[in-house]
Tab-separated table of C-alpha atoms in Angstrom:
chain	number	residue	atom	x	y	z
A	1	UNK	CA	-36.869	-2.806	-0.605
A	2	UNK	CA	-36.305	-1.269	-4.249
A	3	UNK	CA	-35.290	-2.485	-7.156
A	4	UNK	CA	-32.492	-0.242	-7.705
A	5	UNK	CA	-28.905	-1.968	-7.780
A	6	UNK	CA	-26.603	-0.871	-5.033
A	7	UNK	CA	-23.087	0.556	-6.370
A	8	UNK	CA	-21.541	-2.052	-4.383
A	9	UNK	CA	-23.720	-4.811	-5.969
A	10	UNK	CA	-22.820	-3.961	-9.226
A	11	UNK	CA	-18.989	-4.376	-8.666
A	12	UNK	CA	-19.966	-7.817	-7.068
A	13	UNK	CA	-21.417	-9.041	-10.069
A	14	UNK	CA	-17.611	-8.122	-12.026
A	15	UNK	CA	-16.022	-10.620	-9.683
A	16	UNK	CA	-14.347	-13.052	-12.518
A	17	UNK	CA	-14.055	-10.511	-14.880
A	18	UNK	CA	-12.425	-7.552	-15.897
A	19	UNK	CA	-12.247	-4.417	-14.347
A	20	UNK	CA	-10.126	-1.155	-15.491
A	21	UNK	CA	-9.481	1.294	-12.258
A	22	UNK	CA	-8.877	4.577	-12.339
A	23	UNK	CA	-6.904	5.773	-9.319
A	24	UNK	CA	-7.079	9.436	-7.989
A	25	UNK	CA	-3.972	10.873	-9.455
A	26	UNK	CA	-2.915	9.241	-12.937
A	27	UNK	CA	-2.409	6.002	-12.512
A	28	UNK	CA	-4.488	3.439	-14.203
A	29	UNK	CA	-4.920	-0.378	-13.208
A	30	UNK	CA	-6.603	-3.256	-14.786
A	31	UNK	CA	-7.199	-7.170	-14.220
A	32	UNK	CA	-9.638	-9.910	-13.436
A	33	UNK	CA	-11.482	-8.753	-10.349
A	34	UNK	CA	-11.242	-11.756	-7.583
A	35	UNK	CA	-12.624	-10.032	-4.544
A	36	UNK	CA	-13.342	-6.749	-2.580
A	37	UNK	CA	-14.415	-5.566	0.320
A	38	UNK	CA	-16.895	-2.048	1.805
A	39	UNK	CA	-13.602	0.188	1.607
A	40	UNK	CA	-13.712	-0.857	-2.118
A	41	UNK	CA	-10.026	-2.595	-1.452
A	42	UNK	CA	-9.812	-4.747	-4.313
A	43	UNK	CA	-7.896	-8.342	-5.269
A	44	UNK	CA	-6.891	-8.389	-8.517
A	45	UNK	CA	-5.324	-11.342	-11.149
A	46	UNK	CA	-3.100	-10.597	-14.077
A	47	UNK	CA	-2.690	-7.289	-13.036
A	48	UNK	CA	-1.925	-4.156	-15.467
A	49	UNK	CA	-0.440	-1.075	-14.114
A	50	UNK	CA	-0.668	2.125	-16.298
A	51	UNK	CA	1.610	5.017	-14.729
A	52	UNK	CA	2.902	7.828	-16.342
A	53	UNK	CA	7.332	7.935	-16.868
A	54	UNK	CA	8.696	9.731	-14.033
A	55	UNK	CA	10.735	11.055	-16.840
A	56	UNK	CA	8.007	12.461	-18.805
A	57	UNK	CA	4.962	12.610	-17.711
A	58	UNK	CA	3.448	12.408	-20.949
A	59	UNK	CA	4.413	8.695	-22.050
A	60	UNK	CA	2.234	6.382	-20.040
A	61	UNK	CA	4.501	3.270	-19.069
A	62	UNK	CA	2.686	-0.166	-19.247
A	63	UNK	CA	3.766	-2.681	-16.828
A	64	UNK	CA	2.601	-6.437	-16.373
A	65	UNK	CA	2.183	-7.287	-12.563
A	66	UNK	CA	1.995	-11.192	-13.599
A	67	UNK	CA	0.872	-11.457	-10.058
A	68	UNK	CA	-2.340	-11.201	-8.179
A	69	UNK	CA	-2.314	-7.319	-6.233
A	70	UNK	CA	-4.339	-5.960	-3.522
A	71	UNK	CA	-5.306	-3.216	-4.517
A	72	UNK	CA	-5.520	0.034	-1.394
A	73	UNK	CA	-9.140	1.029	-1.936
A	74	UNK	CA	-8.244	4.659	-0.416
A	75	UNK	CA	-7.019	5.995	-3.687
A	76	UNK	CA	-9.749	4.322	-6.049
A	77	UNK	CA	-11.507	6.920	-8.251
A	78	UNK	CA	-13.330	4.828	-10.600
A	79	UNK	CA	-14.115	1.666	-11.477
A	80	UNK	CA	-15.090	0.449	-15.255
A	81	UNK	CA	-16.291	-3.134	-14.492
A	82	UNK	CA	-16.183	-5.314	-17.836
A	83	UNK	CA	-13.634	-3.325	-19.347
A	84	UNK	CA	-9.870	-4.523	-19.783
A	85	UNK	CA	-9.044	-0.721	-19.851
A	86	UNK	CA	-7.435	1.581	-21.824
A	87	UNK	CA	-6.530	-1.171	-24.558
A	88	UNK	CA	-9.851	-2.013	-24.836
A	89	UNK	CA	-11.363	-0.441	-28.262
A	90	UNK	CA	-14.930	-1.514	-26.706
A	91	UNK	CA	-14.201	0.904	-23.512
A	92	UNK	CA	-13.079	4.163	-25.871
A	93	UNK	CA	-15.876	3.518	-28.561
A	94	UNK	CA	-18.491	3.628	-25.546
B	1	UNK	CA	5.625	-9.509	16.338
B	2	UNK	CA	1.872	-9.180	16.336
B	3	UNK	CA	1.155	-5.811	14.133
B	4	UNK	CA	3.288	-3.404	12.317
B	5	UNK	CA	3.232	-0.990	15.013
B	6	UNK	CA	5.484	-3.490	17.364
B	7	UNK	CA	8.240	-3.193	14.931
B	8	UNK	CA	7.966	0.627	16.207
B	9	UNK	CA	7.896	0.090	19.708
B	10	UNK	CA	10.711	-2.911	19.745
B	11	UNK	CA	12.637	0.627	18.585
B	12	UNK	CA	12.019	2.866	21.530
B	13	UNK	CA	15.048	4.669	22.905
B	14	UNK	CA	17.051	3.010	19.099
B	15	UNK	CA	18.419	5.035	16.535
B	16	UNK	CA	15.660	5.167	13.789
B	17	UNK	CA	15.540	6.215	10.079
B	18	UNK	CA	12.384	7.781	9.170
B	19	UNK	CA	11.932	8.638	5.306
B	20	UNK	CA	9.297	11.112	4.978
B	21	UNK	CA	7.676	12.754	1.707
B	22	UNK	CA	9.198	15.568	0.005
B	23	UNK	CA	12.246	13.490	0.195
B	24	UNK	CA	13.021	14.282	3.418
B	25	UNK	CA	14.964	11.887	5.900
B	26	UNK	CA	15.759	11.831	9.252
B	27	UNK	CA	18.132	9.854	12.034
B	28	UNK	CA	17.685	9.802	15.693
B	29	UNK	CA	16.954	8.334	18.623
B	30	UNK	CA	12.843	7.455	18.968
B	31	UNK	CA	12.041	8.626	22.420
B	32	UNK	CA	7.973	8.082	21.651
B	33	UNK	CA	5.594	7.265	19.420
B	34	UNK	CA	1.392	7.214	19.042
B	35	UNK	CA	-1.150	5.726	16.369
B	36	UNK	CA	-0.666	7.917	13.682
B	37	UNK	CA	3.075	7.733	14.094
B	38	UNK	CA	3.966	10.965	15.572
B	39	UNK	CA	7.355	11.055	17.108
B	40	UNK	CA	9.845	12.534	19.066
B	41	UNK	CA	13.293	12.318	18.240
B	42	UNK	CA	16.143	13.225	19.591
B	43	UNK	CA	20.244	14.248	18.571
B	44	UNK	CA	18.466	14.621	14.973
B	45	UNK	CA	20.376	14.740	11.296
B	46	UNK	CA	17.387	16.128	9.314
B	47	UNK	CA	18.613	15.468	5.278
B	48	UNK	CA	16.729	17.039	2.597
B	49	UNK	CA	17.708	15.657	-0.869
B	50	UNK	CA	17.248	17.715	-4.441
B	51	UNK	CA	17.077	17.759	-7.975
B	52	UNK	CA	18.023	20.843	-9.902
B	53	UNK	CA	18.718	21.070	-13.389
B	54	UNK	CA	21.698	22.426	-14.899
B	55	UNK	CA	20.529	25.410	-17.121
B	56	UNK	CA	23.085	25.432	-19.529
B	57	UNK	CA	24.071	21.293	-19.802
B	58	UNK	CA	20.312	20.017	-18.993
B	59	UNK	CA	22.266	18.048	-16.553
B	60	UNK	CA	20.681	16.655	-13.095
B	61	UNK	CA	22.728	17.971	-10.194
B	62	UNK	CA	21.699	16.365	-6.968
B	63	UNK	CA	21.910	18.274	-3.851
B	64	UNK	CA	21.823	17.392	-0.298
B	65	UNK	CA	21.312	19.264	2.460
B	66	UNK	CA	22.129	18.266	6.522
B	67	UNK	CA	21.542	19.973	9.662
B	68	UNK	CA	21.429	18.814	13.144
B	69	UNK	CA	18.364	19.479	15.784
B	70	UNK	CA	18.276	18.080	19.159
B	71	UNK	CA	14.781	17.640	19.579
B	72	UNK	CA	11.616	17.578	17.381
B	73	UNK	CA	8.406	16.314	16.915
B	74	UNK	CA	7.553	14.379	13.888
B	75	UNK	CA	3.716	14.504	12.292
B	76	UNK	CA	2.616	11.071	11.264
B	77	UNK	CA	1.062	12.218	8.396
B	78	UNK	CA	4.627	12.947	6.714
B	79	UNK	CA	5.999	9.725	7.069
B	80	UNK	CA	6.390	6.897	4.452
B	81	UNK	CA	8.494	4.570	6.273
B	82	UNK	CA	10.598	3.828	9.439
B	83	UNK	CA	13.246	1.551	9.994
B	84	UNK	CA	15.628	0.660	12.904
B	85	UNK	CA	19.476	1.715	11.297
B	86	UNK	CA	21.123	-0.332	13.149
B	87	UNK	CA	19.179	-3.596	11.679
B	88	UNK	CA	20.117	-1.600	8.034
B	89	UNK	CA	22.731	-2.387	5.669
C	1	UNK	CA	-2.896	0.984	20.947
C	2	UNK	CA	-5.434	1.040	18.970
C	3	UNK	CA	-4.356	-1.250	16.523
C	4	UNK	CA	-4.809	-4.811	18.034
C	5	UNK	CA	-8.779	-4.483	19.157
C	6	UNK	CA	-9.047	-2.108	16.256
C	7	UNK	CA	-7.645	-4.141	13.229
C	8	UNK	CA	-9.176	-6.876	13.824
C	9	UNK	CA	-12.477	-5.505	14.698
C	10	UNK	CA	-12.030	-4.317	11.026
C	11	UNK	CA	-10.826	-7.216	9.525
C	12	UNK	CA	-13.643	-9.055	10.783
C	13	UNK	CA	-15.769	-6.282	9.308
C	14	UNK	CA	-14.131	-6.959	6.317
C	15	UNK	CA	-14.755	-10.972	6.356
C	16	UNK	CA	-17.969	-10.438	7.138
C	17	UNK	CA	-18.912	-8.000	4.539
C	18	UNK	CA	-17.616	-9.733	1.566
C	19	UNK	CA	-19.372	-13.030	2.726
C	20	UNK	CA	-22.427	-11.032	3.209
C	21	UNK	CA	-22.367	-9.691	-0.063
C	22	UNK	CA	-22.149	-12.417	-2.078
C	23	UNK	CA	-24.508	-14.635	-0.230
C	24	UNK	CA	-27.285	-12.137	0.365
C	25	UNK	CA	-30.219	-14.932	0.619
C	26	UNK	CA	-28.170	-17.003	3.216
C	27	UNK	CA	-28.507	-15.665	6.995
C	28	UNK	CA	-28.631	-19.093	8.236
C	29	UNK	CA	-24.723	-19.947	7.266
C	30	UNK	CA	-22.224	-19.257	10.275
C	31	UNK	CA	-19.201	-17.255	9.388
C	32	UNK	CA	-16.895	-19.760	8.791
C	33	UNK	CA	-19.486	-21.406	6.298
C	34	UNK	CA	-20.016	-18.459	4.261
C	35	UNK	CA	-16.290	-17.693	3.871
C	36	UNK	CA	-15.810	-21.412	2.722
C	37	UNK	CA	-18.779	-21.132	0.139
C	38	UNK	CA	-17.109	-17.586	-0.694
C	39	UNK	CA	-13.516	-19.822	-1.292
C	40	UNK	CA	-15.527	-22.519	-3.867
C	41	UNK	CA	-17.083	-19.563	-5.755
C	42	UNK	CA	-13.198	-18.457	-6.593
C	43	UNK	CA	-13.942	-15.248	-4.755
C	44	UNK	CA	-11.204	-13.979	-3.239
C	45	UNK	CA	-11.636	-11.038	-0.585
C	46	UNK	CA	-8.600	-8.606	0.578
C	47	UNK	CA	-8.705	-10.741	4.165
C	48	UNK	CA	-8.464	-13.657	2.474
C	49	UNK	CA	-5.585	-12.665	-0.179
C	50	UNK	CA	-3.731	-11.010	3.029
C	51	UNK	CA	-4.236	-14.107	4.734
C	52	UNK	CA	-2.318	-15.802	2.497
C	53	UNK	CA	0.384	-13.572	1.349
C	54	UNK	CA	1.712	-13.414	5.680
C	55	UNK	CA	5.245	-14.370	6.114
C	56	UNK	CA	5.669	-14.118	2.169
C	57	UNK	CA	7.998	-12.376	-0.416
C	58	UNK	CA	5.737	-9.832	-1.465
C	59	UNK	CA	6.414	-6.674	-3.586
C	60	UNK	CA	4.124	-3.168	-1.871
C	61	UNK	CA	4.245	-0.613	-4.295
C	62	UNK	CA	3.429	3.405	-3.095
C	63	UNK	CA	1.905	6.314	-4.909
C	64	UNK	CA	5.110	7.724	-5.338
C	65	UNK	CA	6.287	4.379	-8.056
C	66	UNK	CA	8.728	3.784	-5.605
C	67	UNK	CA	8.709	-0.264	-4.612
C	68	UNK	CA	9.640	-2.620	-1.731
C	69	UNK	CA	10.406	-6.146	-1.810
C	70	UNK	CA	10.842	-8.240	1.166
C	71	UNK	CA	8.841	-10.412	3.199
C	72	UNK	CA	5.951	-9.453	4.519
C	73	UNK	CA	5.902	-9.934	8.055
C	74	UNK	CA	2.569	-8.101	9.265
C	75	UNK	CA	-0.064	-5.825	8.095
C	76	UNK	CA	-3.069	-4.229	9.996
C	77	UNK	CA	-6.131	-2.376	9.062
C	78	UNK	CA	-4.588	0.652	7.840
C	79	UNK	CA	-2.373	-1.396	5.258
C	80	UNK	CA	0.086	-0.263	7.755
C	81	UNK	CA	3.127	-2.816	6.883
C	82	UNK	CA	5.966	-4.309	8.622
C	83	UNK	CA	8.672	-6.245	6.156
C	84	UNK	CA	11.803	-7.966	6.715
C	85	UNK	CA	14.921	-8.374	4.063
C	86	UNK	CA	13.820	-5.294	2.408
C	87	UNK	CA	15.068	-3.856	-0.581
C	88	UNK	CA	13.848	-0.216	-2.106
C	89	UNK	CA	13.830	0.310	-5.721
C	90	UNK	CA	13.087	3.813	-7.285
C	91	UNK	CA	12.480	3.501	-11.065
C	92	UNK	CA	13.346	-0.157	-11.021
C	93	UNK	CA	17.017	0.760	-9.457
C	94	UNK	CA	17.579	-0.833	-6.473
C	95	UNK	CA	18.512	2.243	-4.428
C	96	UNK	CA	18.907	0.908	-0.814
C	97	UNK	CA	18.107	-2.010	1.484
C	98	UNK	CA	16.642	-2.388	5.065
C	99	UNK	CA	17.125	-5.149	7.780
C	100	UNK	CA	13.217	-4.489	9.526
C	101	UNK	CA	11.022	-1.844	8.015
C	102	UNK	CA	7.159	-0.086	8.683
C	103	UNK	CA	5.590	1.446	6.180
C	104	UNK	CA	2.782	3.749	6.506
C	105	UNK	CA	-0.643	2.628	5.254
C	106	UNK	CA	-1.536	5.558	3.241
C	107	UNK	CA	1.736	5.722	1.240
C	108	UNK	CA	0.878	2.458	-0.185
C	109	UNK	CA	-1.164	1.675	-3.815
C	110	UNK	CA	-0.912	-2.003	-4.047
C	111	UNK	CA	0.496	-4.657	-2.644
C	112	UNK	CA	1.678	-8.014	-5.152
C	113	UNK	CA	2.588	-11.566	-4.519
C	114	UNK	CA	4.649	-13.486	-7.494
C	115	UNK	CA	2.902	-16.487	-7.024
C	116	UNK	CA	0.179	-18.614	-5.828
């Protein structure tokens, strides 16, 4: 056994805190982390979605879930755990 | 109804809509099905649905197009959703 | 059909894995133990939150931003959904409704409940 911390492991230690997700694509998602599984689907609280205007792709549209999600692991890019995304002036100064 | 799938086969021999990507939709009668949701329809209206953009007014004109086919085979990978028609409003 | 033997083989998996994860120590714990201990930690895996959003008004949205509300009537491994009373909305428009609907697991990107 090493030392080394499994990716996995360190997502488990987010549960109860923030998260910020970057989905394949552009979309953006962030929340309290409640749960995941090994495909990386994810349960989410206070969810924030961050999609760009079908209008125009450059505005990014903000839009409060109030609701707890499951997230589809299968489009899951990255995952930023700690951070309440793209808000967060702790997550863009690191 | 024990998994999604059921609500497929409870439409066997039904007229189905099937709304696919590239918005793409389709109406006819589900003769079979498998896992990944191939199918075979047949007496088929295939509609294909587009936006164009009016050069001169920046308008959005919205253009759709039908044709009939009696028989075709549907990839699963294509499709977003299915839904019996006559259970539609 | 693969669906029946095959979901649930993976939602088992899926049990079992979060439960596993966050009680690494703990072999001697049966199943149902570990996923109770999982439940007092305020953990909250994807079996457990589809558990409880069956037979509910739930909103799935797909990669495309378009989104269904209805009730959720079944789901398998694949995210695969059937929903009743469903209504589509494309750019928050409510564009058309269905009686019974499937939609395919890969279309979707999240699925919400209003409340717990």
């Amino acid at each position: 056994m090493s030392n080394r911390i499994l990716p996995l492991e360190l997502i488990d230690k987010a549960i109860g805190s923030p998260i910020w997700i970057l989905m394949r694509g552009q979309t953006e998602i962030t929340g309290i982390l409640r749960g995941f599984d090994d495909y990386v689907n994810l349960v989410l609280d206070d969810a924030v979605e961050f999609s760009p205007d079908p209008r125009d792709k450059s505005v990014i549209l903000k839009k409060e879930l109030k609701a707890e999600i499951l997230l589809n692991g299968n489009h899951v890019a990255v995952l930023v755990p700690g951070s309440k995304g793209p808000d967060d002036s702790l997550a863009s100064k690191a | 109804m024990e998994e999604p799938l059921d609500l497929i086969k409870l439409s066997l021999s039904e007229r189905v809509y099937i709304k696919c990507r590239n918005s793409r939709e389709l109406r006819g009668t589900l003769h079979a099905y498998d896992q990944h949701l191939n199918m075979v329809l047949s007496q088929v209206e295939e509609t294909i649905t587009s936006v164009e953009e009016d050069e001169e007014t920046g308008e959005e004109i919205v253009s759709k197009r039908t044709r009939n086919v009696g028989m075709l085979f549907v990839r699963g990978d294509i499709v977003v959703l299915v839904s019996p028609p006559l259970r539609t409003s | 059909m693969r669906s029946l033997y095959h979901s649930s083989r993976k939602q088992e998996k899926l049990t079992e894995s979060i439960t596993m994860s966050s009680e690494p120590k703990d072999s001697t714990k049966t199943p149902a133990e570990q996923s109770a201990a999982a439940v007092i930690e305020n953990k909250r895996s994807p079996a457990d939150f589809l558990k409880a959003v069956l037979g509910r008004p739930v909103n799935v949205r797909l990669n495309t931003g378009t989104d269904y509300r209805g009730v959720l009537a079944c789901l398998d491994g694949y995210m695969n959904i059937a929903m009743e009373q469903t209504e589509e909305y494309v750019d928050g428009q409510l564009k058309s409704k269905y009686g019974d609907c499937f939609i395919r697991g890969n279309n979707v990107l999240y699925i919400s409940s209003p409340t717990r």
